[in-house]
Amino acid sequence: MTFRIVGAAVAAGVVLSAASLAMWPDSVRMYEYTYYSDASKTTQVGFSFDQCINGHVVPGQAHGTATAYYTRHVIGQCPGYLY
């Protein structure tokens, strides 16, 4: 249930952040990762989000289990180092 709520929030964020991607064309994209139990990608076992720290994209901590089977979606961008 929690994963579905987070997924809906991420989907809404993707729509809003897509417009902002055009504002900083030299920036680095950040992603939301959804992890699955196997290659069929039917059972979600975890998720994580990239973070922008001091202008650099940093992988976020995985919630649940991180696996080699995942999908990723753009959730925003990191504009690079800010002076």
PDB file of N, CA and C in Angstrom:
ATOM      1  N   MET A   1       0.829  -1.189   0.000  1.00  0.00           N
ATOM      2  CA  MET A   1       0.000   0.000   0.000  1.00  0.00           C
ATOM      3  C   MET A   1       0.873   1.253   0.000  1.00  0.00           C
ATOM      4  N   THR A   2       1.887   1.274   0.871  1.00  0.00           N
ATOM      5  CA  THR A   2       2.766   2.438   0.949  1.00  0.00           C
ATOM      6  C   THR A   2       3.475   2.669  -0.374  1.00  0.00           C
ATOM      7  N   PHE A   3       3.928   1.588  -1.026  1.00  0.00           N
ATOM      8  CA  PHE A   3       4.616   1.735  -2.294  1.00  0.00           C
ATOM      9  C   PHE A   3       3.699   2.349  -3.348  1.00  0.00           C
ATOM     10  N   ARG A   4       2.425   1.998  -3.329  1.00  0.00           N
ATOM     11  CA  ARG A   4       1.486   2.549  -4.314  1.00  0.00           C
ATOM     12  C   ARG A   4       1.246   4.030  -4.073  1.00  0.00           C
ATOM     13  N   ILE A   5       1.159   4.434  -2.810  1.00  0.00           N
ATOM     14  CA  ILE A   5       0.970   5.853  -2.493  1.00  0.00           C
ATOM     15  C   ILE A   5       2.182   6.647  -2.936  1.00  0.00           C
ATOM     16  N   VAL A   6       3.363   6.142  -2.632  1.00  0.00           N
ATOM     17  CA  VAL A   6       4.592   6.816  -3.049  1.00  0.00           C
ATOM     18  C   VAL A   6       4.667   6.867  -4.565  1.00  0.00           C
ATOM     19  N   GLY A   7       4.291   5.786  -5.225  1.00  0.00           N
ATOM     20  CA  GLY A   7       4.308   5.755  -6.683  1.00  0.00           C
ATOM     21  C   GLY A   7       3.396   6.803  -7.293  1.00  0.00           C
ATOM     22  N   ALA A   8       2.214   6.997  -6.713  1.00  0.00           N
ATOM     23  CA  ALA A   8       1.288   8.017  -7.213  1.00  0.00           C
ATOM     24  C   ALA A   8       1.870   9.409  -7.012  1.00  0.00           C
ATOM     25  N   ALA A   9       2.511   9.630  -5.877  1.00  0.00           N
ATOM     26  CA  ALA A   9       3.131  10.933  -5.612  1.00  0.00           C
ATOM     27  C   ALA A   9       4.271  11.191  -6.591  1.00  0.00           C
ATOM     28  N   VAL A  10       5.039  10.174  -6.891  1.00  0.00           N
ATOM     29  CA  VAL A  10       6.140  10.309  -7.844  1.00  0.00           C
ATOM     30  C   VAL A  10       5.600  10.606  -9.231  1.00  0.00           C
ATOM     31  N   ALA A  11       4.538   9.930  -9.633  1.00  0.00           N
ATOM     32  CA  ALA A  11       3.945  10.172 -10.950  1.00  0.00           C
ATOM     33  C   ALA A  11       3.498  11.620 -11.084  1.00  0.00           C
ATOM     34  N   ALA A  12       2.905  12.161 -10.042  1.00  0.00           N
ATOM     35  CA  ALA A  12       2.489  13.567 -10.071  1.00  0.00           C
ATOM     36  C   ALA A  12       3.705  14.473 -10.154  1.00  0.00           C
ATOM     37  N   GLY A  13       4.761  14.120  -9.443  1.00  0.00           N
ATOM     38  CA  GLY A  13       5.986  14.917  -9.469  1.00  0.00           C
ATOM     39  C   GLY A  13       6.668  14.889 -10.820  1.00  0.00           C
ATOM     40  N   VAL A  14       6.582  13.763 -11.516  1.00  0.00           N
ATOM     41  CA  VAL A  14       7.194  13.651 -12.834  1.00  0.00           C
ATOM     42  C   VAL A  14       6.535  14.618 -13.799  1.00  0.00           C
ATOM     43  N   VAL A  15       5.231  14.719 -13.746  1.00  0.00           N
ATOM     44  CA  VAL A  15       4.511  15.635 -14.628  1.00  0.00           C
ATOM     45  C   VAL A  15       4.930  17.070 -14.347  1.00  0.00           C
ATOM     46  N   LEU A  16       5.025  17.430 -13.068  1.00  0.00           N
ATOM     47  CA  LEU A  16       5.405  18.790 -12.711  1.00  0.00           C
ATOM     48  C   LEU A  16       6.866  19.079 -13.017  1.00  0.00           C
ATOM     49  N   SER A  17       7.743  18.100 -12.835  1.00  0.00           N
ATOM     50  CA  SER A  17       9.161  18.343 -13.045  1.00  0.00           C
ATOM     51  C   SER A  17       9.553  18.299 -14.517  1.00  0.00           C
ATOM     52  N   ALA A  18       8.750  17.690 -15.364  1.00  0.00           N
ATOM     53  CA  ALA A  18       9.085  17.615 -16.783  1.00  0.00           C
ATOM     54  C   ALA A  18       9.217  19.005 -17.392  1.00  0.00           C
ATOM     55  N   ALA A  19       8.356  19.914 -16.991  1.00  0.00           N
ATOM     56  CA  ALA A  19       8.439  21.280 -17.505  1.00  0.00           C
ATOM     57  C   ALA A  19       9.700  21.979 -17.022  1.00  0.00           C
ATOM     58  N   SER A  20      10.135  21.660 -15.819  1.00  0.00           N
ATOM     59  CA  SER A  20      11.323  22.322 -15.283  1.00  0.00           C
ATOM     60  C   SER A  20      12.605  21.820 -15.929  1.00  0.00           C
ATOM     61  N   LEU A  21      12.592  20.655 -16.588  1.00  0.00           N
ATOM     62  CA  LEU A  21      13.793  20.131 -17.226  1.00  0.00           C
ATOM     63  C   LEU A  21      14.301  21.062 -18.319  1.00  0.00           C
ATOM     64  N   ALA A  22      13.410  21.782 -18.955  1.00  0.00           N
ATOM     65  CA  ALA A  22      13.814  22.693 -20.017  1.00  0.00           C
ATOM     66  C   ALA A  22      14.485  23.949 -19.485  1.00  0.00           C
ATOM     67  N   MET A  23      14.302  24.255 -18.205  1.00  0.00           N
ATOM     68  CA  MET A  23      14.845  25.490 -17.640  1.00  0.00           C
ATOM     69  C   MET A  23      16.362  25.454 -17.503  1.00  0.00           C
ATOM     70  N   TRP A  24      16.940  24.302 -17.172  1.00  0.00           N
ATOM     71  CA  TRP A  24      18.386  24.165 -17.009  1.00  0.00           C
ATOM     72  C   TRP A  24      18.879  23.045 -17.913  1.00  0.00           C
ATOM     73  N   PRO A  25      19.145  23.321 -19.189  1.00  0.00           N
ATOM     74  CA  PRO A  25      19.512  22.249 -20.114  1.00  0.00           C
ATOM     75  C   PRO A  25      20.837  21.564 -19.781  1.00  0.00           C
ATOM     76  N   ASP A  26      21.734  22.216 -19.025  1.00  0.00           N
ATOM     77  CA  ASP A  26      23.026  21.618 -18.688  1.00  0.00           C
ATOM     78  C   ASP A  26      22.995  20.852 -17.376  1.00  0.00           C
ATOM     79  N   SER A  27      21.852  20.761 -16.754  1.00  0.00           N
ATOM     80  CA  SER A  27      21.757  20.101 -15.458  1.00  0.00           C
ATOM     81  C   SER A  27      21.733  18.581 -15.618  1.00  0.00           C
ATOM     82  N   VAL A  28      21.887  17.894 -14.489  1.00  0.00           N
ATOM     83  CA  VAL A  28      21.897  16.432 -14.468  1.00  0.00           C
ATOM     84  C   VAL A  28      20.550  15.949 -13.945  1.00  0.00           C
ATOM     85  N   ARG A  29      19.965  14.991 -14.617  1.00  0.00           N
ATOM     86  CA  ARG A  29      18.653  14.475 -14.212  1.00  0.00           C
ATOM     87  C   ARG A  29      18.756  13.609 -12.964  1.00  0.00           C
ATOM     88  N   MET A  30      17.697  13.646 -12.172  1.00  0.00           N
ATOM     89  CA  MET A  30      17.573  12.800 -10.991  1.00  0.00           C
ATOM     90  C   MET A  30      16.438  11.812 -11.252  1.00  0.00           C
ATOM     91  N   TYR A  31      16.565  10.627 -10.687  1.00  0.00           N
ATOM     92  CA  TYR A  31      15.608   9.561 -10.957  1.00  0.00           C
ATOM     93  C   TYR A  31      15.021   8.975  -9.682  1.00  0.00           C
ATOM     94  N   GLU A  32      13.841   8.393  -9.839  1.00  0.00           N
ATOM     95  CA  GLU A  32      13.216   7.555  -8.815  1.00  0.00           C
ATOM     96  C   GLU A  32      13.360   6.137  -9.331  1.00  0.00           C
ATOM     97  N   TYR A  33      13.851   5.241  -8.487  1.00  0.00           N
ATOM     98  CA  TYR A  33      14.047   3.845  -8.853  1.00  0.00           C
ATOM     99  C   TYR A  33      13.029   2.984  -8.124  1.00  0.00           C
ATOM    100  N   THR A  34      12.385   2.089  -8.856  1.00  0.00           N
ATOM    101  CA  THR A  34      11.476   1.115  -8.265  1.00  0.00           C
ATOM    102  C   THR A  34      12.100  -0.256  -8.483  1.00  0.00           C
ATOM    103  N   TYR A  35      12.350  -0.974  -7.392  1.00  0.00           N
ATOM    104  CA  TYR A  35      13.021  -2.275  -7.450  1.00  0.00           C
ATOM    105  C   TYR A  35      11.999  -3.410  -7.396  1.00  0.00           C
ATOM    106  N   TYR A  36      12.282  -4.465  -8.171  1.00  0.00           N
ATOM    107  CA  TYR A  36      11.387  -5.613  -8.266  1.00  0.00           C
ATOM    108  C   TYR A  36      12.120  -6.895  -7.878  1.00  0.00           C
ATOM    109  N   SER A  37      11.352  -7.907  -7.520  1.00  0.00           N
ATOM    110  CA  SER A  37      11.936  -9.165  -7.041  1.00  0.00           C
ATOM    111  C   SER A  37      12.617  -9.977  -8.143  1.00  0.00           C
ATOM    112  N   ASP A  38      12.142  -9.838  -9.391  1.00  0.00           N
ATOM    113  CA  ASP A  38      12.740 -10.611 -10.485  1.00  0.00           C
ATOM    114  C   ASP A  38      12.516  -9.892 -11.811  1.00  0.00           C
ATOM    115  N   ALA A  39      12.972 -10.503 -12.887  1.00  0.00           N
ATOM    116  CA  ALA A  39      12.924  -9.872 -14.209  1.00  0.00           C
ATOM    117  C   ALA A  39      11.509  -9.626 -14.726  1.00  0.00           C
ATOM    118  N   SER A  40      10.511 -10.302 -14.176  1.00  0.00           N
ATOM    119  CA  SER A  40       9.132 -10.078 -14.631  1.00  0.00           C
ATOM    120  C   SER A  40       8.600  -8.720 -14.170  1.00  0.00           C
ATOM    121  N   LYS A  41       9.235  -8.137 -13.163  1.00  0.00           N
ATOM    122  CA  LYS A  41       8.877  -6.815 -12.620  1.00  0.00           C
ATOM    123  C   LYS A  41       7.404  -6.734 -12.224  1.00  0.00           C
ATOM    124  N   THR A  42       6.929  -7.769 -11.554  1.00  0.00           N
ATOM    125  CA  THR A  42       5.543  -7.774 -11.090  1.00  0.00           C
ATOM    126  C   THR A  42       5.421  -7.535  -9.592  1.00  0.00           C
ATOM    127  N   THR A  43       6.469  -7.847  -8.824  1.00  0.00           N
ATOM    128  CA  THR A  43       6.421  -7.683  -7.372  1.00  0.00           C
ATOM    129  C   THR A  43       7.431  -6.631  -6.942  1.00  0.00           C
ATOM    130  N   GLN A  44       6.926  -5.487  -6.486  1.00  0.00           N
ATOM    131  CA  GLN A  44       7.800  -4.405  -6.038  1.00  0.00           C
ATOM    132  C   GLN A  44       8.344  -4.732  -4.651  1.00  0.00           C
ATOM    133  N   VAL A  45       9.662  -4.573  -4.486  1.00  0.00           N
ATOM    134  CA  VAL A  45      10.282  -4.880  -3.195  1.00  0.00           C
ATOM    135  C   VAL A  45      10.999  -3.680  -2.583  1.00  0.00           C
ATOM    136  N   GLY A  46      11.092  -2.569  -3.308  1.00  0.00           N
ATOM    137  CA  GLY A  46      11.748  -1.393  -2.749  1.00  0.00           C
ATOM    138  C   GLY A  46      11.734  -0.221  -3.705  1.00  0.00           C
ATOM    139  N   PHE A  47      12.250   0.920  -3.223  1.00  0.00           N
ATOM    140  CA  PHE A  47      12.355   2.114  -4.050  1.00  0.00           C
ATOM    141  C   PHE A  47      13.432   3.025  -3.479  1.00  0.00           C
ATOM    142  N   SER A  48      13.909   3.947  -4.309  1.00  0.00           N
ATOM    143  CA  SER A  48      14.855   4.963  -3.854  1.00  0.00           C
ATOM    144  C   SER A  48      14.741   6.178  -4.760  1.00  0.00           C
ATOM    145  N   PHE A  49      15.284   7.295  -4.297  1.00  0.00           N
ATOM    146  CA  PHE A  49      15.253   8.547  -5.037  1.00  0.00           C
ATOM    147  C   PHE A  49      16.648   9.148  -5.060  1.00  0.00           C
ATOM    148  N   ASP A  50      17.066   9.682  -6.207  1.00  0.00           N
ATOM    149  CA  ASP A  50      18.299  10.458  -6.249  1.00  0.00           C
ATOM    150  C   ASP A  50      18.072  11.754  -5.493  1.00  0.00           C
ATOM    151  N   GLN A  51      19.159  12.342  -5.005  1.00  0.00           N
ATOM    152  CA  GLN A  51      19.090  13.615  -4.291  1.00  0.00           C
ATOM    153  C   GLN A  51      20.078  14.585  -4.916  1.00  0.00           C
ATOM    154  N   CYS A  52      19.800  15.866  -4.804  1.00  0.00           N
ATOM    155  CA  CYS A  52      20.712  16.907  -5.267  1.00  0.00           C
ATOM    156  C   CYS A  52      21.351  17.529  -4.030  1.00  0.00           C
ATOM    157  N   ILE A  53      22.648  17.310  -3.858  1.00  0.00           N
ATOM    158  CA  ILE A  53      23.364  17.853  -2.703  1.00  0.00           C
ATOM    159  C   ILE A  53      24.542  18.668  -3.215  1.00  0.00           C
ATOM    160  N   ASN A  54      24.556  19.956  -2.884  1.00  0.00           N
ATOM    161  CA  ASN A  54      25.618  20.868  -3.330  1.00  0.00           C
ATOM    162  C   ASN A  54      25.821  20.817  -4.842  1.00  0.00           C
ATOM    163  N   GLY A  55      24.740  20.682  -5.571  1.00  0.00           N
ATOM    164  CA  GLY A  55      24.805  20.691  -7.025  1.00  0.00           C
ATOM    165  C   GLY A  55      25.201  19.375  -7.665  1.00  0.00           C
ATOM    166  N   HIS A  56      25.283  18.311  -6.883  1.00  0.00           N
ATOM    167  CA  HIS A  56      25.662  17.000  -7.417  1.00  0.00           C
ATOM    168  C   HIS A  56      24.563  15.981  -7.136  1.00  0.00           C
ATOM    169  N   VAL A  57      24.310  15.103  -8.098  1.00  0.00           N
ATOM    170  CA  VAL A  57      23.321  14.045  -7.902  1.00  0.00           C
ATOM    171  C   VAL A  57      23.950  12.939  -7.059  1.00  0.00           C
ATOM    172  N   VAL A  58      23.259  12.594  -5.980  1.00  0.00           N
ATOM    173  CA  VAL A  58      23.725  11.569  -5.049  1.00  0.00           C
ATOM    174  C   VAL A  58      22.626  10.514  -4.929  1.00  0.00           C
ATOM    175  N   PRO A  59      22.975   9.228  -5.030  1.00  0.00           N
ATOM    176  CA  PRO A  59      21.946   8.192  -4.872  1.00  0.00           C
ATOM    177  C   PRO A  59      21.358   8.221  -3.466  1.00  0.00           C
ATOM    178  N   GLY A  60      20.058   8.117  -3.378  1.00  0.00           N
ATOM    179  CA  GLY A  60      19.401   8.077  -2.076  1.00  0.00           C
ATOM    180  C   GLY A  60      19.427   6.680  -1.485  1.00  0.00           C
ATOM    181  N   GLN A  61      19.109   6.606  -0.208  1.00  0.00           N
ATOM    182  CA  GLN A  61      19.057   5.319   0.482  1.00  0.00           C
ATOM    183  C   GLN A  61      17.863   4.518  -0.029  1.00  0.00           C
ATOM    184  N   ALA A  62      18.078   3.237  -0.271  1.00  0.00           N
ATOM    185  CA  ALA A  62      16.991   2.370  -0.724  1.00  0.00           C
ATOM    186  C   ALA A  62      16.061   2.053   0.441  1.00  0.00           C
ATOM    187  N   HIS A  63      14.774   2.111   0.181  1.00  0.00           N
ATOM    188  CA  HIS A  63      13.750   1.720   1.153  1.00  0.00           C
ATOM    189  C   HIS A  63      13.223   0.370   0.696  1.00  0.00           C
ATOM    190  N   GLY A  64      13.307  -0.611   1.557  1.00  0.00           N
ATOM    191  CA  GLY A  64      12.986  -1.974   1.151  1.00  0.00           C
ATOM    192  C   GLY A  64      14.260  -2.632   0.659  1.00  0.00           C
ATOM    193  N   THR A  65      14.175  -3.364  -0.437  1.00  0.00           N
ATOM    194  CA  THR A  65      15.323  -4.094  -0.976  1.00  0.00           C
ATOM    195  C   THR A  65      15.685  -3.559  -2.353  1.00  0.00           C
ATOM    196  N   ALA A  66      16.963  -3.239  -2.556  1.00  0.00           N
ATOM    197  CA  ALA A  66      17.455  -2.836  -3.874  1.00  0.00           C
ATOM    198  C   ALA A  66      17.907  -4.091  -4.611  1.00  0.00           C
ATOM    199  N   THR A  67      17.461  -4.246  -5.838  1.00  0.00           N
ATOM    200  CA  THR A  67      17.817  -5.420  -6.642  1.00  0.00           C
ATOM    201  C   THR A  67      18.326  -4.969  -8.004  1.00  0.00           C
ATOM    202  N   ALA A  68      18.768  -5.921  -8.799  1.00  0.00           N
ATOM    203  CA  ALA A  68      19.232  -5.629 -10.155  1.00  0.00           C
ATOM    204  C   ALA A  68      18.068  -5.400 -11.119  1.00  0.00           C
ATOM    205  N   TYR A  69      16.843  -5.654 -10.673  1.00  0.00           N
ATOM    206  CA  TYR A  69      15.654  -5.500 -11.517  1.00  0.00           C
ATOM    207  C   TYR A  69      14.924  -4.236 -11.101  1.00  0.00           C
ATOM    208  N   TYR A  70      14.982  -3.213 -11.944  1.00  0.00           N
ATOM    209  CA  TYR A  70      14.383  -1.939 -11.563  1.00  0.00           C
ATOM    210  C   TYR A  70      13.895  -1.170 -12.780  1.00  0.00           C
ATOM    211  N   THR A  71      13.038  -0.203 -12.517  1.00  0.00           N
ATOM    212  CA  THR A  71      12.664   0.801 -13.503  1.00  0.00           C
ATOM    213  C   THR A  71      13.062   2.139 -12.917  1.00  0.00           C
ATOM    214  N   ARG A  72      13.260   3.123 -13.769  1.00  0.00           N
ATOM    215  CA  ARG A  72      13.595   4.452 -13.265  1.00  0.00           C
ATOM    216  C   ARG A  72      12.805   5.498 -14.043  1.00  0.00           C
ATOM    217  N   HIS A  73      12.467   6.565 -13.342  1.00  0.00           N
ATOM    218  CA  HIS A  73      11.691   7.648 -13.931  1.00  0.00           C
ATOM    219  C   HIS A  73      12.304   8.970 -13.495  1.00  0.00           C
ATOM    220  N   VAL A  74      12.358   9.921 -14.412  1.00  0.00           N
ATOM    221  CA  VAL A  74      12.902  11.244 -14.094  1.00  0.00           C
ATOM    222  C   VAL A  74      11.985  11.929 -13.092  1.00  0.00           C
ATOM    223  N   ILE A  75      12.566  12.456 -12.018  1.00  0.00           N
ATOM    224  CA  ILE A  75      11.778  13.177 -11.012  1.00  0.00           C
ATOM    225  C   ILE A  75      12.219  14.629 -10.873  1.00  0.00           C
ATOM    226  N   GLY A  76      13.289  15.004 -11.544  1.00  0.00           N
ATOM    227  CA  GLY A  76      13.763  16.380 -11.441  1.00  0.00           C
ATOM    228  C   GLY A  76      15.159  16.489 -12.005  1.00  0.00           C
ATOM    229  N   GLN A  77      15.814  17.559 -11.624  1.00  0.00           N
ATOM    230  CA  GLN A  77      17.165  17.778 -12.113  1.00  0.00           C
ATOM    231  C   GLN A  77      17.980  18.506 -11.069  1.00  0.00           C
ATOM    232  N   CYS A  78      19.274  18.337 -11.165  1.00  0.00           N
ATOM    233  CA  CYS A  78      20.216  18.984 -10.268  1.00  0.00           C
ATOM    234  C   CYS A  78      20.980  19.986 -11.132  1.00  0.00           C
ATOM    235  N   PRO A  79      20.871  21.276 -10.843  1.00  0.00           N
ATOM    236  CA  PRO A  79      21.400  22.292 -11.754  1.00  0.00           C
ATOM    237  C   PRO A  79      22.915  22.437 -11.762  1.00  0.00           C
ATOM    238  N   GLY A  80      23.649  21.605 -11.064  1.00  0.00           N
ATOM    239  CA  GLY A  80      25.097  21.759 -10.994  1.00  0.00           C
ATOM    240  C   GLY A  80      25.477  22.602  -9.795  1.00  0.00           C
ATOM    241  N   TYR A  81      26.761  22.786  -9.604  1.00  0.00           N
ATOM    242  CA  TYR A  81      27.234  23.513  -8.423  1.00  0.00           C
ATOM    243  C   TYR A  81      26.748  24.953  -8.459  1.00  0.00           C
ATOM    244  N   LEU A  82      26.160  25.389  -7.367  1.00  0.00           N
ATOM    245  CA  LEU A  82      25.635  26.756  -7.280  1.00  0.00           C
ATOM    246  C   LEU A  82      26.600  27.625  -6.488  1.00  0.00           C
ATOM    247  N   TYR A  83      27.035  28.729  -7.060  1.00  0.00           N
ATOM    248  CA  TYR A  83      27.942  29.649  -6.364  1.00  0.00           C
ATOM    249  C   TYR A  83      27.159  30.653  -5.561  1.00  0.00           C
TER     250      TYR A  83
END
